[in-house]
Short mmCIF file of C-alpha atoms in Angstrom, two decimals:
data_model
loop_
_atom_site.label_atom_id
_atom_site.label_comp_id
_atom_site.label_asym_id
_atom_site.label_seq_id
_atom_site.Cartn_x
_atom_site.Cartn_y
_atom_site.Cartn_z
CA UNK A 1479 -34.00 -89.14 -42.40
CA UNK A 1480 -34.92 -90.80 -39.08
CA UNK A 1481 -32.64 -88.41 -37.18
CA UNK A 1482 -34.41 -85.31 -38.52
CA UNK A 1483 -37.74 -84.59 -36.84
CA UNK A 1484 -39.50 -81.28 -37.43
CA UNK A 1485 -42.69 -80.43 -35.57
CA UNK A 1486 -44.29 -77.17 -36.66
CA UNK A 1487 -46.66 -75.18 -34.51
CA UNK A 1488 -48.58 -72.60 -36.51
CA UNK A 1489 -49.84 -70.96 -33.32
CA UNK A 1490 -46.34 -69.77 -32.40
CA UNK A 1491 -45.20 -66.24 -33.09
CA UNK A 1492 -42.05 -67.62 -34.69
CA UNK A 1493 -42.34 -68.04 -38.44
CA UNK A 1494 -42.38 -71.49 -40.04
CA UNK A 1495 -39.00 -70.71 -41.60
CA UNK A 1496 -37.53 -70.05 -38.15
CA UNK A 1497 -38.99 -73.27 -36.74
CA UNK A 1498 -37.54 -75.37 -39.59
CA UNK A 1499 -34.17 -73.62 -39.29
CA UNK A 1500 -34.02 -74.07 -35.50
CA UNK A 1501 -34.97 -77.76 -35.66
CA UNK A 1502 -32.26 -78.61 -38.19
CA UNK A 1503 -29.64 -76.41 -36.48
CA UNK A 1504 -30.32 -78.10 -33.12
CA UNK A 1505 -30.07 -81.55 -34.68
CA UNK A 1506 -26.68 -80.66 -36.18
CA UNK A 1507 -25.25 -79.05 -33.03
CA UNK A 1508 -26.44 -81.90 -30.82
CA UNK A 1509 -24.86 -84.48 -33.10
CA UNK A 1510 -28.11 -86.07 -34.30
CA UNK A 1511 -27.15 -85.17 -37.88
CA UNK A 1512 -23.62 -86.30 -38.67
CA UNK A 1513 -21.09 -84.59 -40.89
CA UNK A 1514 -21.85 -85.22 -44.56
CA UNK A 1515 -25.46 -86.27 -43.96
CA UNK A 1516 -27.67 -85.35 -46.91
CA UNK A 1517 -30.73 -83.25 -46.10
CA UNK A 1518 -34.04 -83.80 -47.92
CA UNK A 1519 -34.60 -81.67 -51.00
CA UNK A 1520 -36.72 -78.55 -50.70
CA UNK A 1521 -39.64 -80.32 -52.40
CA UNK A 1522 -39.42 -83.45 -50.25
CA UNK A 1523 -39.16 -81.61 -46.94
CA UNK A 1524 -41.88 -79.14 -47.94
CA UNK A 1525 -44.23 -82.01 -48.74
CA UNK A 1526 -43.27 -83.83 -45.53
CA UNK A 1527 -44.06 -80.91 -43.18
CA UNK A 1528 -46.77 -79.24 -45.26
CA UNK A 1529 -45.22 -75.90 -46.21
CA UNK A 1530 -44.17 -74.18 -49.41
CA UNK A 1531 -40.81 -74.92 -51.04
CA UNK A 1532 -39.85 -71.23 -50.60
CA UNK A 1533 -40.18 -71.57 -46.84
CA UNK A 1534 -37.78 -74.54 -46.79
CA UNK A 1535 -35.39 -72.82 -49.21
CA UNK A 1536 -35.12 -69.75 -46.95
CA UNK A 1537 -34.41 -71.96 -43.92
CA UNK A 1538 -31.68 -73.84 -45.84
CA UNK A 1539 -30.10 -70.56 -46.98
CA UNK A 1540 -29.88 -69.37 -43.38
CA UNK A 1541 -28.24 -72.64 -42.38
CA UNK A 1542 -25.73 -72.23 -45.20
CA UNK A 1543 -24.98 -68.65 -44.10
CA UNK A 1544 -24.20 -70.02 -40.64
CA UNK A 1545 -21.90 -72.65 -42.21
CA UNK A 1546 -23.97 -75.48 -40.77
CA UNK A 1547 -24.78 -76.95 -44.20
CA UNK A 1548 -23.23 -76.90 -47.67
CA UNK A 1549 -25.37 -76.57 -50.80
CA UNK A 1550 -23.94 -78.64 -53.68
CA UNK A 1551 -26.43 -77.77 -56.40
CA UNK A 1552 -28.19 -80.74 -57.99
CA UNK A 1553 -26.22 -83.13 -55.75
CA UNK A 1554 -28.13 -81.87 -52.71
CA UNK A 1555 -27.53 -80.14 -49.40
CA UNK A 1556 -25.20 -81.72 -46.84
CA UNK A 1557 -24.31 -81.19 -43.18
CA UNK A 1558 -21.04 -79.24 -43.06
CA UNK A 1559 -17.87 -80.19 -41.20
CA UNK A 1560 -18.18 -79.12 -37.55
CA UNK A 1561 -15.77 -76.63 -35.95
CA UNK A 1562 -15.29 -78.14 -32.50
CA UNK A 1563 -11.70 -77.00 -32.02
CA UNK A 1564 -12.44 -73.36 -32.64
CA UNK A 1565 -15.42 -73.52 -30.34
CA UNK A 1566 -13.49 -75.26 -27.58
CA UNK A 1567 -10.72 -72.69 -27.72
CA UNK A 1568 -13.27 -69.92 -27.31
CA UNK A 1569 -14.77 -71.67 -24.32
CA UNK A 1570 -11.38 -72.00 -22.65
CA UNK A 1571 -11.08 -68.19 -22.23
CA UNK A 1572 -13.36 -66.92 -19.43
CA UNK A 1573 -15.10 -63.67 -20.12
CA UNK A 1574 -14.27 -60.65 -17.95
CA UNK A 1575 -14.85 -56.93 -17.86
CA UNK A 1576 -12.43 -54.86 -19.96
CA UNK A 1577 -9.53 -53.38 -17.98
CA UNK A 1578 -10.59 -55.07 -14.71
CA UNK A 1579 -7.92 -53.24 -12.73
CA UNK A 1580 -9.81 -50.01 -13.53
CA UNK A 1581 -13.43 -51.05 -14.05
CA UNK A 1582 -15.16 -53.37 -11.59
CA UNK A 1583 -18.83 -52.84 -12.35
CA UNK A 1584 -20.77 -51.30 -15.22
CA UNK A 1585 -24.28 -52.12 -14.01
CA UNK A 1586 -24.63 -50.65 -10.52
CA UNK A 1587 -25.24 -47.02 -9.59
CA UNK A 1588 -22.30 -45.11 -8.06
CA UNK A 1589 -21.28 -46.30 -4.62
CA UNK A 1590 -19.90 -44.35 -1.65
CA UNK A 1591 -16.21 -43.42 -2.16
CA UNK A 1592 -16.34 -44.16 -5.91
CA UNK A 1593 -14.00 -41.85 -7.84
CA UNK A 1594 -14.52 -40.31 -11.25
CA UNK A 1595 -18.33 -40.02 -11.11
CA UNK A 1596 -20.45 -36.93 -10.30
CA UNK A 1597 -23.07 -36.72 -7.57
CA UNK A 1598 -26.29 -38.45 -8.50
CA UNK A 1599 -28.57 -36.74 -5.97
CA UNK A 1600 -28.16 -33.09 -7.01
CA UNK A 1601 -28.21 -33.25 -10.81
CA UNK A 1602 -30.81 -30.97 -12.50
CA UNK A 1603 -32.72 -33.89 -13.95
CA UNK A 1604 -35.84 -31.93 -14.91
CA UNK A 1605 -33.95 -29.35 -16.94
CA UNK A 1606 -31.73 -31.97 -18.54
CA UNK A 1607 -34.66 -34.28 -19.32
CA UNK A 1608 -36.56 -31.51 -21.10
CA UNK A 1609 -33.45 -30.57 -23.05
CA UNK A 1610 -32.49 -34.08 -24.14
CA UNK A 1611 -36.09 -34.92 -25.12
CA UNK A 1612 -36.37 -31.80 -27.24
CA UNK A 1613 -33.16 -32.48 -29.13
CA UNK A 1614 -33.81 -36.20 -29.43
CA UNK A 1615 -36.96 -35.32 -31.36
CA UNK A 1616 -35.01 -32.89 -33.51
CA UNK A 1617 -32.28 -35.45 -34.17
CA UNK A 1618 -34.91 -38.01 -35.20
CA UNK A 1619 -35.75 -35.79 -38.18
CA UNK A 1620 -32.11 -35.55 -39.26
CA UNK A 1621 -31.86 -38.96 -40.89
CA UNK A 1622 -30.85 -38.16 -44.45
CA UNK A 1623 -27.40 -36.57 -44.15
CA UNK A 1624 -24.00 -37.20 -42.64
CA UNK A 1625 -23.06 -34.91 -39.77
CA UNK A 1626 -19.73 -33.21 -39.18
CA UNK A 1627 -17.36 -35.90 -37.83
CA UNK A 1628 -15.59 -33.23 -35.76
CA UNK A 1629 -18.84 -32.64 -33.85
CA UNK A 1630 -21.77 -30.29 -34.26
CA UNK A 1631 -20.66 -26.70 -34.74
CA UNK A 1632 -23.10 -25.48 -32.07
CA UNK A 1633 -21.35 -27.55 -29.42
CA UNK A 1634 -17.86 -26.74 -30.67
CA UNK A 1635 -18.66 -23.00 -30.44
CA UNK A 1636 -19.97 -23.40 -26.89
CA UNK A 1637 -16.89 -25.36 -25.82
CA UNK A 1638 -14.56 -22.73 -27.32
CA UNK A 1639 -16.45 -19.92 -25.56
CA UNK A 1640 -16.51 -21.83 -22.26
CA UNK A 1641 -12.77 -22.48 -22.33
CA UNK A 1642 -12.08 -18.83 -23.11
CA UNK A 1643 -14.18 -17.57 -20.19
CA UNK A 1644 -13.39 -20.16 -17.52
CA UNK A 1645 -9.93 -21.44 -18.44
CA UNK A 1646 -8.31 -18.55 -20.31
CA UNK A 1647 -7.71 -20.81 -23.30
CA UNK A 1648 -8.27 -18.87 -26.53
CA UNK A 1649 -9.26 -21.12 -29.41
CA UNK A 1650 -11.68 -21.18 -32.33
CA UNK A 1651 -14.49 -23.65 -32.87
CA UNK A 1652 -12.46 -25.08 -35.77
CA UNK A 1653 -9.79 -26.18 -33.29
CA UNK A 1654 -12.33 -28.09 -31.17
CA UNK A 1655 -13.10 -31.74 -31.95
CA UNK A 1656 -15.89 -33.55 -30.09
CA UNK A 1657 -14.86 -37.07 -29.04
CA UNK A 1658 -16.17 -40.18 -27.32
CA UNK A 1659 -14.89 -39.17 -23.90
CA UNK A 1660 -11.28 -38.93 -22.81
CA UNK A 1661 -10.43 -42.36 -24.19
CA UNK A 1662 -11.75 -41.37 -27.62
CA UNK A 1663 -9.71 -38.17 -27.61
CA UNK A 1664 -6.55 -39.95 -26.49
CA UNK A 1665 -6.97 -42.66 -29.12
CA UNK A 1666 -7.53 -40.09 -31.86
CA UNK A 1667 -4.42 -38.16 -30.82
CA UNK A 1668 -2.25 -41.30 -30.70
CA UNK A 1669 -3.42 -42.18 -34.21
CA UNK A 1670 -2.93 -38.71 -35.62
CA UNK A 1671 0.39 -37.59 -34.15
CA UNK A 1672 3.38 -38.58 -36.22
CA UNK A 1673 5.72 -39.56 -33.41
CA UNK A 1674 9.39 -39.94 -34.20
CA UNK A 1675 10.02 -42.07 -31.11
CA UNK A 1676 8.09 -44.95 -29.61
CA UNK A 1677 8.74 -43.64 -26.09
CA UNK A 1678 6.11 -41.57 -24.26
CA UNK A 1679 6.51 -39.85 -20.92
CA UNK A 1680 3.68 -40.64 -18.48
CA UNK A 1681 3.24 -39.54 -14.89
CA UNK A 1682 4.07 -41.99 -12.11
CA UNK A 1683 1.69 -42.39 -10.42
CA UNK A 1684 -0.73 -41.69 -13.22
CA UNK A 1685 -4.02 -42.73 -14.76
CA UNK A 1686 -3.78 -46.49 -15.56
CA UNK A 1687 -5.97 -46.17 -18.67
CA UNK A 1688 -3.49 -43.72 -20.20
CA UNK A 1689 -0.61 -46.14 -19.81
CA UNK A 1690 -2.67 -48.98 -21.25
CA UNK A 1691 -3.86 -46.93 -24.21
CA UNK A 1692 -0.29 -45.93 -25.06
CA UNK A 1693 0.84 -49.56 -24.94
CA UNK A 1694 -2.09 -50.76 -27.07
CA UNK A 1695 -1.25 -48.08 -29.64
CA UNK A 1696 2.21 -49.62 -30.03
CA UNK A 1697 4.18 -47.11 -27.97
CA UNK A 1698 6.22 -47.55 -24.79
CA UNK A 1699 5.05 -45.60 -21.74
CA UNK A 1700 8.03 -44.41 -19.72
CA UNK A 1701 6.99 -43.68 -16.09
CA UNK A 1702 8.35 -40.32 -14.89
CA UNK A 1703 8.18 -39.55 -11.18
CA UNK A 1704 5.79 -36.95 -9.79
CA UNK A 1705 6.82 -34.81 -6.82
CA UNK A 1706 5.34 -31.75 -5.12
CA UNK A 1707 5.88 -29.73 -8.33
CA UNK A 1708 4.29 -32.31 -10.62
CA UNK A 1709 6.00 -34.21 -13.44
CA UNK A 1710 9.79 -34.19 -13.04
CA UNK A 1711 10.89 -32.98 -16.49
CA UNK A 1712 14.55 -33.45 -15.59
CA UNK A 1713 13.98 -37.13 -14.88
CA UNK A 1714 12.16 -37.43 -18.19
CA UNK A 1715 15.18 -36.04 -20.03
CA UNK A 1716 17.40 -38.55 -18.24
CA UNK A 1717 15.20 -41.65 -18.63
CA UNK A 1718 13.88 -41.07 -22.15
CA UNK A 1719 15.70 -38.17 -23.83
CA UNK A 1720 14.37 -39.17 -27.26
CA UNK A 1721 10.70 -39.36 -26.30
CA UNK A 1722 8.36 -37.55 -28.67
CA UNK A 1723 5.24 -37.26 -26.48
CA UNK A 1724 4.33 -36.51 -22.87
CA UNK A 1725 0.88 -36.97 -21.28
CA UNK A 1726 0.29 -34.80 -18.22
CA UNK A 1727 -2.46 -33.71 -15.83
CA UNK A 1728 -1.04 -30.23 -15.31
CA UNK A 1729 -3.85 -28.48 -13.43
CA UNK A 1730 -4.61 -31.23 -10.89
CA UNK A 1731 -2.34 -34.23 -11.04
CA UNK A 1732 -4.18 -37.53 -11.08
CA UNK A 1733 -4.16 -39.06 -8.50
CA UNK A 1734 -2.10 -36.89 -6.12
CA UNK A 1735 -3.74 -33.53 -6.78
CA UNK A 1736 -0.84 -31.04 -7.06
CA UNK A 1737 -0.50 -28.56 -9.94
CA UNK A 1738 2.45 -28.54 -12.30
CA UNK A 1739 4.68 -25.70 -11.07
CA UNK A 1740 5.44 -22.69 -13.30
CA UNK A 1741 9.08 -23.77 -13.62
CA UNK A 1742 8.09 -27.30 -14.69
CA UNK A 1743 5.55 -25.85 -17.15
CA UNK A 1744 8.24 -23.75 -18.81
CA UNK A 1745 10.62 -26.68 -18.90
CA UNK A 1746 8.02 -28.98 -20.45
CA UNK A 1747 7.01 -26.47 -23.12
CA UNK A 1748 10.65 -25.72 -23.93
CA UNK A 1749 11.33 -29.44 -24.27
CA UNK A 1750 8.39 -29.83 -26.66
CA UNK A 1751 9.50 -26.93 -28.84
CA UNK A 1752 13.19 -27.90 -28.92
CA UNK A 1753 12.63 -31.63 -29.47
CA UNK A 1754 9.70 -31.30 -31.85
CA UNK A 1755 7.74 -33.34 -29.31
CA UNK A 1756 4.06 -33.20 -28.44
CA UNK A 1757 2.27 -32.75 -25.13
CA UNK A 1758 -1.21 -34.10 -24.38
CA UNK A 1759 -2.81 -32.20 -21.52
CA UNK A 1760 -5.55 -34.10 -19.70
CA UNK A 1761 -7.51 -31.30 -17.99
CA UNK A 1762 -9.88 -33.76 -16.38
CA UNK A 1763 -11.00 -31.79 -13.31
CA UNK A 1764 -9.95 -28.15 -13.52
CA UNK A 1765 -13.45 -26.63 -13.36
CA UNK A 1766 -14.12 -28.55 -10.12
CA UNK A 1767 -11.09 -27.47 -8.11
CA UNK A 1768 -12.40 -27.08 -4.57
CA UNK A 1769 -9.68 -24.92 -3.03
CA UNK A 1770 -8.34 -21.76 -4.61
CA UNK A 1771 -8.32 -20.95 -8.30
CA UNK A 1772 -7.49 -23.60 -10.87
CA UNK A 1773 -4.07 -23.27 -12.47
CA UNK A 1774 -4.21 -22.13 -16.11
CA UNK A 1775 -4.08 -24.89 -18.68
CA UNK A 1776 -0.72 -25.65 -20.18
CA UNK A 1777 -2.26 -25.10 -23.62
CA UNK A 1778 -2.94 -21.45 -22.79
CA UNK A 1779 0.82 -20.88 -22.42
CA UNK A 1780 1.78 -22.79 -25.56
CA UNK A 1781 3.31 -20.43 -28.12
CA UNK A 1782 4.72 -23.14 -30.37
CA UNK A 1783 1.65 -25.24 -31.07
CA UNK A 1784 2.86 -28.39 -29.30
CA UNK A 1785 -0.02 -29.00 -26.81
CA UNK A 1786 -3.19 -31.01 -27.49
CA UNK A 1787 -5.77 -30.20 -24.80
CA UNK A 1788 -8.37 -32.80 -23.73
CA UNK A 1789 -11.46 -32.24 -21.60
CA UNK A 1790 -14.59 -34.22 -20.82
CA UNK A 1791 -18.18 -33.84 -19.61
CA UNK A 1792 -18.02 -37.14 -17.68
CA UNK A 1793 -17.36 -35.60 -14.28
CA UNK A 1794 -19.41 -32.43 -14.73
CA UNK A 1795 -22.58 -33.83 -16.34
CA UNK A 1796 -22.48 -37.63 -16.63
CA UNK A 1797 -20.13 -40.42 -17.74
CA UNK A 1798 -23.05 -42.02 -19.58
CA UNK A 1799 -22.77 -39.29 -22.22
CA UNK A 1800 -19.37 -40.62 -23.33
CA UNK A 1801 -18.70 -37.07 -24.49
CA UNK A 1802 -15.37 -35.27 -24.49
CA UNK A 1803 -13.51 -32.70 -26.53
CA UNK A 1804 -10.03 -31.82 -27.63
CA UNK A 1805 -8.41 -28.57 -28.74
CA UNK A 1806 -5.67 -28.99 -31.31
CA UNK A 1807 -3.11 -26.43 -32.49
CA UNK A 1808 -4.11 -24.54 -35.64
CA UNK A 1809 -1.52 -26.32 -37.78
CA UNK A 1810 -3.11 -29.69 -36.97
CA UNK A 1811 -6.78 -28.75 -37.46
CA UNK A 1812 -7.25 -30.15 -40.96
CA UNK A 1813 -5.32 -33.38 -40.40
CA UNK A 1814 -7.01 -34.15 -37.08
CA UNK A 1815 -10.35 -33.51 -38.76
CA UNK A 1816 -9.47 -36.06 -41.44
CA UNK A 1817 -8.45 -38.62 -38.81
CA UNK A 1818 -11.66 -38.03 -36.86
CA UNK A 1819 -13.72 -38.53 -40.02
CA UNK A 1820 -11.92 -41.76 -40.94
CA UNK A 1821 -11.41 -43.39 -37.54
CA UNK A 1822 -13.44 -41.77 -34.76
CA UNK A 1823 -16.30 -39.47 -35.86
CA UNK A 1824 -18.34 -37.75 -33.19
CA UNK A 1825 -21.54 -39.63 -32.36
CA UNK A 1826 -24.97 -39.00 -30.82
CA UNK A 1827 -26.33 -35.90 -32.51
CA UNK A 1828 -29.06 -35.52 -29.88
CA UNK A 1829 -26.57 -35.55 -26.99
CA UNK A 1830 -24.31 -32.99 -28.66
CA UNK A 1831 -27.17 -30.59 -29.35
CA UNK A 1832 -28.56 -31.04 -25.84
CA UNK A 1833 -25.20 -30.30 -24.20
CA UNK A 1834 -24.76 -27.26 -26.45
CA UNK A 1835 -28.17 -25.93 -25.33
CA UNK A 1836 -27.40 -26.80 -21.69
CA UNK A 1837 -24.27 -24.65 -21.94
CA UNK A 1838 -25.81 -21.86 -24.03
CA UNK A 1839 -28.73 -21.40 -21.61
CA UNK A 1840 -26.43 -21.07 -18.59
CA UNK A 1841 -27.43 -24.35 -16.93
CA UNK A 1842 -23.94 -25.82 -17.19
CA UNK A 1843 -22.12 -23.06 -15.28
CA UNK A 1844 -24.86 -22.93 -12.63
CA UNK A 1845 -24.64 -26.70 -12.23
CA UNK A 1846 -20.85 -26.55 -11.79
CA UNK A 1847 -21.15 -23.80 -9.15
CA UNK A 1848 -23.69 -25.90 -7.20
CA UNK A 1849 -21.52 -28.99 -7.48
CA UNK A 1850 -18.45 -27.19 -6.17
CA UNK A 1851 -20.36 -26.01 -3.10
CA UNK A 1852 -21.81 -29.49 -2.55
CA UNK A 1853 -18.49 -31.28 -2.98
CA UNK A 1854 -16.74 -28.87 -0.63
CA UNK A 1855 -19.38 -29.60 2.03
CA UNK A 1856 -19.01 -33.34 1.55
CA UNK A 1857 -15.23 -33.08 1.63
CA UNK A 1858 -15.36 -31.21 4.92
CA UNK A 1859 -17.83 -33.70 6.39
CA UNK A 1860 -15.59 -36.62 5.39
CA UNK A 1861 -12.51 -34.96 6.87
CA UNK A 1862 -14.37 -34.40 10.16
CA UNK A 1863 -15.61 -37.98 10.22
CA UNK A 1864 -12.23 -39.57 9.55
CA UNK A 1865 -10.41 -37.05 11.71
CA UNK A 1866 -12.19 -38.49 14.71
CA UNK A 1867 -10.47 -41.79 14.01
CA UNK A 1868 -7.01 -40.24 13.71
CA UNK A 1869 -6.44 -41.41 10.14
CA UNK A 1870 -3.87 -39.38 8.20
CA UNK A 1871 -5.21 -38.04 4.95
CA UNK A 1872 -4.82 -35.39 2.23
CA UNK A 1873 -7.15 -34.12 -0.48
CA UNK A 1874 -6.39 -34.92 -4.13
CA UNK A 1875 -8.89 -33.34 -6.50
CA UNK A 1876 -12.35 -34.68 -5.65
CA UNK A 1877 -10.87 -37.56 -3.67
CA UNK A 1878 -9.42 -37.98 -0.22
CA UNK A 1879 -6.10 -39.81 -0.37
CA UNK A 1880 -5.90 -42.13 2.59
CA UNK A 1881 -2.41 -43.46 3.22
CA UNK A 1882 -2.11 -47.01 4.57
CA UNK A 1883 0.58 -48.62 6.72
CA UNK A 1884 3.54 -50.22 4.95
CA UNK A 1885 2.67 -53.70 3.80
CA UNK A 1886 -1.08 -53.07 3.68
CA UNK A 1887 -2.64 -54.49 0.51
CA UNK A 1888 -4.86 -51.69 -0.78
CA UNK A 1889 -6.18 -53.86 -3.62
CA UNK A 1890 -7.48 -56.48 -1.17
CA UNK A 1891 -9.02 -53.80 1.01
CA UNK A 1892 -10.77 -52.32 -2.03
CA UNK A 1893 -12.07 -55.75 -3.02
CA UNK A 1894 -13.35 -56.37 0.51
CA UNK A 1895 -15.02 -52.95 0.51
CA UNK A 1896 -16.80 -53.80 -2.72
CA UNK A 1897 -18.59 -56.64 -0.95
CA UNK A 1898 -20.00 -54.02 1.44
CA UNK A 1899 -21.20 -51.78 -1.42
CA UNK A 1900 -18.30 -49.35 -1.02
CA UNK A 1901 -15.96 -48.38 -3.87
CA UNK A 1902 -12.64 -46.88 -2.73
CA UNK A 1903 -9.93 -47.04 -5.39
CA UNK A 1904 -6.54 -48.58 -4.53
CA UNK A 1905 -3.67 -46.13 -5.03
CA UNK A 1906 -1.08 -48.78 -5.95
CA UNK A 1907 -2.62 -49.51 -9.37
CA UNK A 1908 -1.85 -45.92 -10.42
CA UNK A 1909 1.86 -46.69 -10.23
CA UNK A 1910 3.79 -48.36 -13.04
CA UNK A 1911 4.47 -52.07 -12.62
CA UNK A 1912 7.57 -53.21 -10.70
CA UNK A 1913 8.14 -49.77 -9.27
CA UNK A 1914 9.95 -49.56 -5.95
CA UNK A 1915 8.21 -46.26 -5.20
CA UNK A 1916 4.71 -47.78 -5.15
CA UNK A 1917 2.71 -46.58 -2.16
CA UNK A 1918 -0.31 -48.21 -0.59
CA UNK A 1919 -3.39 -46.09 -0.14
CA UNK A 1920 -7.05 -45.58 -0.93
CA UNK A 1921 -8.71 -42.85 -2.95
CA UNK A 1922 -12.07 -41.94 -1.46
CA UNK A 1923 -14.32 -40.00 -3.80
CA UNK A 1924 -16.39 -37.37 -2.01
CA UNK A 1925 -19.04 -36.76 -4.67
CA UNK A 1926 -21.61 -39.36 -3.58
CA UNK A 1927 -21.10 -39.19 0.19
CA UNK A 1928 -24.50 -37.91 1.32
CA UNK A 1929 -25.22 -37.39 5.02
CA UNK A 1930 -27.33 -40.55 4.97
CA UNK A 1931 -24.39 -42.83 4.14
CA UNK A 1932 -21.34 -40.95 5.40
CA UNK A 1933 -21.08 -42.25 8.96
CA UNK A 1934 -21.83 -45.91 8.19
CA UNK A 1935 -19.55 -45.92 5.13
CA UNK A 1936 -16.62 -44.55 7.11
CA UNK A 1937 -17.23 -46.99 9.98
CA UNK A 1938 -17.26 -49.98 7.62
CA UNK A 1939 -14.15 -48.77 5.81
CA UNK A 1940 -12.20 -48.20 9.02
CA UNK A 1941 -13.08 -51.71 10.15
CA UNK A 1942 -11.81 -53.16 6.87
CA UNK A 1943 -8.53 -51.24 7.14
CA UNK A 1944 -7.98 -52.45 10.71
CA UNK A 1945 -8.58 -56.07 9.69
CA UNK A 1946 -6.38 -56.02 6.57
CA UNK A 1947 -3.61 -53.56 7.40
#
């Protein structure tokens, strides 16, 4: 075939099979070999290029696996029909980051004002490095058995003990399931719970990922207003009386920061028990409450087994761990374990064992105490810095909530700040779509605001607000 030219270079690291395969594949994709063209037999091509027939056969088999050629037995091997339409449709859809309204960058280190990430400059790297190396070596020897899909029992015991001591939540290790972060826990719960209704109460404003996850799972998130007492249970009963699930941040509401009041807690638990509904409690930040004592988890008050409690190590150790946990009522333990085994088993044995040791040896609680002191200092420094400019603000968890004038586009301000290596989060995206109560504001994370960047970061941000507001 004049259109098929194969030049082999035996000095290359690529095998002769790969070189033959790549030459023919390129000729087909570039249109030099037309549809239906017959390729030389193994013997003929092997003789032509000076290799064994087995080498050519392996190259042809790879081409067939890629659907570039069709082997027709004694009749020969032919160039397959191309798939230009499928390829062109793929090319028409530009690639983007998943959930771009939430995630803007996966490659850069945390920036000033970024929310949801711990401080990078005060982490006990030496202790953690020694721990993770030790257990990575141990995990490397554990290659011949399946591990508990609910998570390693050592870590589940440490989590149960930690919750008992610090959060007043009494549970057994059997009730704890280790997950791939908050998203993994939420997805597992949405799969496992047998919901009678497709409607789910969600806080408004509330975590955008929660709303999206509920929608992707086939349910309808019903936004319920948040006021100074937290989720308005009465509004939930009016807007979606038949809902069978509520997702709440009871200890520190995300993003506004208030705790769910005792009266609202009672009302929510009574609703769950009377309606046979479930409550998912996202306790995302309780151990890092900077002022006063954290409110008890809703799950600790649950006498009817209706609350699924979710926590994570993303904000206390590192989001790169992708490690979270959930506590399920005793009646659900076996079924949730089955669902975890079938759909979302715990991963990374080394990470689980390292975190268990980090907790068992006391490093975890010491690290949290240091972080709380550091974050409180950085919060106070930020308040002093912005107070000089007369900007109204309130604290919400580990973020400063900066209100903006009516009509200010907080999304555009956040995008402009990104170009200056700042990462404030726009408040408006936390509200449900088409909501008349949407407020414009910026969430300024305090965790990575060192003295070296504080003044310049605030000055740049204030300039952006003045230009865009």
